[in-house]
Amino acid sequence: MNILYDERVDGALPRVDKAALLAELRERLPGLDILHREEDLKPYECDGLSAYRTTPMLVVLPERIEQVEALLRLCHHRQVPVVARGAGTGLSGGALPLEQGILLVMARFNKILEVNPEGRFARVQPGGRNLAISQAAAPFGLYYAPDPSSQIACSIGGNVAENAGGVHCLKYGLTVHNLLKVEILSVEGERLTLGSDALDSPGFDLLALFSGSEGMLGIVTEVTVKLLPKPQMAKVLLASFDSVEKAGRAVGEIIAAGVIPGGLEMMDNLAIRAAEDFIHAGYPVEAEAILLCELDGVEADVHDDCERVRRVLEQAGATEVRQARDEAERARFWAGRKNAFPAVGRLSPDYYCMDGTIPRRELPGVLRGIAELSAEYGLRVANVFHAGDGNMHPLILFDANRPGELERAEALGGKILELCVAVGGSITGEHGVGREKINQMCAQFDADELTLFHAVKAAFDPERLLNPGKNIPTLHRCAEFGAMHVHHGRLPFPELERF
Ligand SMILES: Cc1cc2nc3c(=O)[nH]c(=O)nc-3n(C[C@H](O)[C@H](O)[C@H](O)COP(=O)(O)OP(=O)(O)OC[C@H]3O[C@@H](n4cnc5c(N)ncnc54)[C@H](O)[C@@H]3O)c2cc1C
């Protein structure tokens, strides 16, 4: 396995005496649930990216914000690193714990504090589940738009930290676009409010800066989200194609026709077959690719848009375009998509989910490139993704029990991300960088940009105690990885030692 762990970052931290810290925590924070035995710590050794595991030194499960405040103060004083964890569904190792650190589990803060239909907002504790917000808002005809496929489990605090996306983000925006205000605790345990109850707030937009900061700038203790009225009507079209490139081209053509669908998702043949086998969604298993296109809004607009999109799809070469006949069929079409990851999981002992974003127009070429890389590395790749956003999710199938396959999967994943960067895209769309993609950050950003990121981190957390070793690579690491952004053929950092 690649050593994705940044030893230098952790190595720079003082070693922690576990017994002494446990004793101090018990004395200073009586009533705080602390896990310290090996068998209790094991369940927390990874997030959704289970290929990377570290047993945390201690796990704490606070129930009151005052406990988190006091914990952070103590950890700051003792220079103990802290990794926040919500529901642990992250796919980039963002909540991967540290052997020499505390894992701060925010899951018990799971209350919806307020649903305000007049102001169209909800106040939620950070451990509240994404779907629970829409469920609480439903009696008022409202919902929370960002809908990661993990929404039955993932927490809103984790969504803020990862700037999570989902099927409906093409039209309604990512988490960052659906937030009003976030309450956080700084590394020193100081309470801060980012954003405001109004639609704008003065000063730098720290709320946007904080969104997607992966637990490295502060701990989310409360989130105020915007609620939207449920669309009057939603219809879904399922279009089949005999090539992935044609389906990829159709995506750009739908948007170019002036329609912004509520969701525009693509699945290739491997994913279609896996989902059909698992969910019986009614997918055409012979198709090389399908597009699911949801149109929502008021009745007259939805009918017009359906006809317009149908024409675009046919002109783009769709072999069949079907409209879900009723709500039950629409739900089945989406169930296939939402369960595509576990469905693909049934095809092979392990899979590795990548997350890169590209300009929409590059979809056909990048899909072809992924197929070529898949053949070159001898590993199957299923594609199921938010096509409208250009947010790719190649799922690389492998068997970790076969020597060398995990390394090959990682190398293939790295190549796919670099392909995304090469066409003007990004190494992450919604899953974050975490531990997983830290090396690819060197390919995405140059030294000046990384230095700026380190400066932002230092402004919030100068001693690098919050989630160290994630997200921002050290310049040394980039030199070692050998993937530093090269400008005009000049070797970056000639002064740095190569390893
Ligand atoms: C089957 C499946 C499907 C998925 N589909 C999607 C999808 O469609 N879209 C998408 O965006 N993601 C998706 N994900 C990834 C994941 O669900 C999201 O990244 C989600 O936002 C993580 O939330 P969590 O509560 O599980 O966070 P965790 O995994 O616990 O943590 C994620 C990051 O957030 C930080 N964090 C957590 N809580 C806090 C807090 N209170 N304060 C500060 N930092 C905190 C952690 O330190 C870590 O860096 C999927 C995952 C799975 C397993």
PDB file of C-alpha atoms and ligand atoms in Angstrom, residues 47 83-91 94-95 106 126 147-150 154-155 157-159 161-162 164-166 214-215 218-220 341-342 386 430-431 467, ligand 1:
ATOM      1  CA  ASP A  47     -14.343   5.645   7.840  1.00  0.00           C
ATOM      2  CA  VAL A  83      -9.870  14.260  14.667  1.00  0.00           C
ATOM      3  CA  ALA A  84     -13.616  14.954  14.404  1.00  0.00           C
ATOM      4  CA  ARG A  85     -15.968  12.226  13.238  1.00  0.00           C
ATOM      5  CA  GLY A  86     -19.638  12.415  12.300  1.00  0.00           C
ATOM      6  CA  ALA A  87     -21.196   9.202  10.991  1.00  0.00           C
ATOM      7  CA  GLY A  88     -17.946   7.872   9.519  1.00  0.00           C
ATOM      8  CA  THR A  89     -19.346   7.462   5.982  1.00  0.00           C
ATOM      9  CA  GLY A  90     -16.605   9.612   4.411  1.00  0.00           C
ATOM     10  CA  LEU A  91     -14.867   8.052   1.418  1.00  0.00           C
ATOM     11  CA  GLY A  94     -11.034  12.305   6.382  1.00  0.00           C
ATOM     12  CA  ALA A  95     -12.087  10.855   9.732  1.00  0.00           C
ATOM     13  CA  MET A 106     -20.064  14.151  17.258  1.00  0.00           C
ATOM     14  CA  PRO A 126     -23.919  18.473  13.755  1.00  0.00           C
ATOM     15  CA  ASP A 147     -28.867  14.702  -0.992  1.00  0.00           C
ATOM     16  CA  PRO A 148     -25.738  12.541  -0.866  1.00  0.00           C
ATOM     17  CA  SER A 149     -26.484   8.904  -1.652  1.00  0.00           C
ATOM     18  CA  SER A 150     -25.425   8.210   1.946  1.00  0.00           C
ATOM     19  CA  CYS A 154     -24.269  10.748   7.002  1.00  0.00           C
ATOM     20  CA  SER A 155     -24.331  13.701   9.398  1.00  0.00           C
ATOM     21  CA  GLY A 157     -21.595  18.213  10.338  1.00  0.00           C
ATOM     22  CA  GLY A 158     -19.797  15.764   8.043  1.00  0.00           C
ATOM     23  CA  ASN A 159     -21.644  17.268   5.047  1.00  0.00           C
ATOM     24  CA  ALA A 161     -16.865  19.480   6.524  1.00  0.00           C
ATOM     25  CA  GLU A 162     -16.861  17.722   3.118  1.00  0.00           C
ATOM     26  CA  ALA A 164     -21.153  17.195   0.298  1.00  0.00           C
ATOM     27  CA  GLY A 165     -23.076  16.968  -2.947  1.00  0.00           C
ATOM     28  CA  GLY A 166     -25.732  14.688  -4.347  1.00  0.00           C
ATOM     29  CA  GLU A 214     -12.487  18.550   6.467  1.00  0.00           C
ATOM     30  CA  GLY A 215     -12.341  19.120  10.217  1.00  0.00           C
ATOM     31  CA  GLY A 218     -12.739  24.007  13.659  1.00  0.00           C
ATOM     32  CA  ILE A 219     -15.422  21.719  15.053  1.00  0.00           C
ATOM     33  CA  VAL A 220     -19.004  22.238  13.811  1.00  0.00           C
ATOM     34  CA  PHE A 341     -22.434   1.538  -4.968  1.00  0.00           C
ATOM     35  CA  PRO A 342     -23.525  -1.411  -2.780  1.00  0.00           C
ATOM     36  CA  HIS A 386     -23.394  12.889 -11.205  1.00  0.00           C
ATOM     37  CA  GLU A 430     -17.646  15.935  -3.115  1.00  0.00           C
ATOM     38  CA  HIS A 431     -15.754  13.257  -1.170  1.00  0.00           C
ATOM     39  CA  ASN A 467      -6.985  16.595  11.784  1.00  0.00           C
TER      40      ASN A 467
HETATM   41  C1  LIG B   1     -22.539   4.577  -0.039  1.00  0.00           C
HETATM   42  C2  LIG B   1     -22.017   5.984   0.063  1.00  0.00           C
HETATM   43  C3  LIG B   1     -22.496   6.944  -0.802  1.00  0.00           C
HETATM   44  C4  LIG B   1     -22.019   8.255  -0.740  1.00  0.00           C
HETATM   45  N1  LIG B   1     -22.540   9.186  -1.584  1.00  0.00           N
HETATM   46  C5  LIG B   1     -22.137  10.461  -1.484  1.00  0.00           C
HETATM   47  C6  LIG B   1     -22.696  11.464  -2.332  1.00  0.00           C
HETATM   48  O1  LIG B   1     -23.559  11.210  -3.169  1.00  0.00           O
HETATM   49  N2  LIG B   1     -22.234  12.735  -2.178  1.00  0.00           N
HETATM   50  C7  LIG B   1     -21.284  13.064  -1.254  1.00  0.00           C
HETATM   51  O2  LIG B   1     -20.929  14.235  -1.159  1.00  0.00           O
HETATM   52  N3  LIG B   1     -20.743  12.137  -0.450  1.00  0.00           N
HETATM   53  C8  LIG B   1     -21.142  10.854  -0.527  1.00  0.00           C
HETATM   54  N4  LIG B   1     -20.595   9.918   0.304  1.00  0.00           N
HETATM   55  C9  LIG B   1     -19.502  10.306   1.236  1.00  0.00           C
HETATM   56  C10 LIG B   1     -19.956  10.739   2.651  1.00  0.00           C
HETATM   57  O3  LIG B   1     -21.214  10.215   2.973  1.00  0.00           O
HETATM   58  C11 LIG B   1     -19.942  12.263   2.763  1.00  0.00           C
HETATM   59  O4  LIG B   1     -18.626  12.753   2.614  1.00  0.00           O
HETATM   60  C12 LIG B   1     -20.499  12.798   4.089  1.00  0.00           C
HETATM   61  O5  LIG B   1     -20.551  14.196   4.026  1.00  0.00           O
HETATM   62  C13 LIG B   1     -19.682  12.374   5.303  1.00  0.00           C
HETATM   63  O6  LIG B   1     -20.456  12.635   6.458  1.00  0.00           O
HETATM   64  P1  LIG B   1     -20.137  11.867   7.820  1.00  0.00           P
HETATM   65  O7  LIG B   1     -21.039  12.373   8.874  1.00  0.00           O
HETATM   66  O8  LIG B   1     -20.166  10.409   7.632  1.00  0.00           O
HETATM   67  O9  LIG B   1     -18.658  12.373   8.098  1.00  0.00           O
HETATM   68  P2  LIG B   1     -17.365  11.564   8.549  1.00  0.00           P
HETATM   69  O10 LIG B   1     -17.009  10.526   7.572  1.00  0.00           O
HETATM   70  O11 LIG B   1     -17.501  11.144   9.965  1.00  0.00           O
HETATM   71  O12 LIG B   1     -16.275  12.735   8.481  1.00  0.00           O
HETATM   72  C14 LIG B   1     -15.971  13.341   7.253  1.00  0.00           C
HETATM   73  C15 LIG B   1     -15.077  14.556   7.489  1.00  0.00           C
HETATM   74  O13 LIG B   1     -15.799  15.523   8.216  1.00  0.00           O
HETATM   75  C16 LIG B   1     -15.109  15.876   9.424  1.00  0.00           C
HETATM   76  N5  LIG B   1     -16.172  16.117  10.410  1.00  0.00           N
HETATM   77  C17 LIG B   1     -17.202  15.296  10.728  1.00  0.00           C
HETATM   78  N6  LIG B   1     -17.975  15.891  11.651  1.00  0.00           N
HETATM   79  C18 LIG B   1     -17.423  17.108  11.917  1.00  0.00           C
HETATM   80  C19 LIG B   1     -17.755  18.181  12.791  1.00  0.00           C
HETATM   81  N7  LIG B   1     -18.819  18.153  13.599  1.00  0.00           N
HETATM   82  N8  LIG B   1     -16.947  19.260  12.787  1.00  0.00           N
HETATM   83  C20 LIG B   1     -15.851  19.332  11.978  1.00  0.00           C
HETATM   84  N9  LIG B   1     -15.499  18.350  11.162  1.00  0.00           N
HETATM   85  C21 LIG B   1     -16.276  17.253  11.122  1.00  0.00           C
HETATM   86  C22 LIG B   1     -14.216  14.696   9.702  1.00  0.00           C
HETATM   87  O14 LIG B   1     -13.079  15.080  10.455  1.00  0.00           O
HETATM   88  C23 LIG B   1     -13.832  14.251   8.306  1.00  0.00           C
HETATM   89  O15 LIG B   1     -12.772  15.025   7.825  1.00  0.00           O
HETATM   90  C24 LIG B   1     -21.040   8.592   0.242  1.00  0.00           C
HETATM   91  C25 LIG B   1     -20.584   7.624   1.136  1.00  0.00           C
HETATM   92  C26 LIG B   1     -21.050   6.330   1.050  1.00  0.00           C
HETATM   93  C27 LIG B   1     -20.541   5.325   2.035  1.00  0.00           C
END
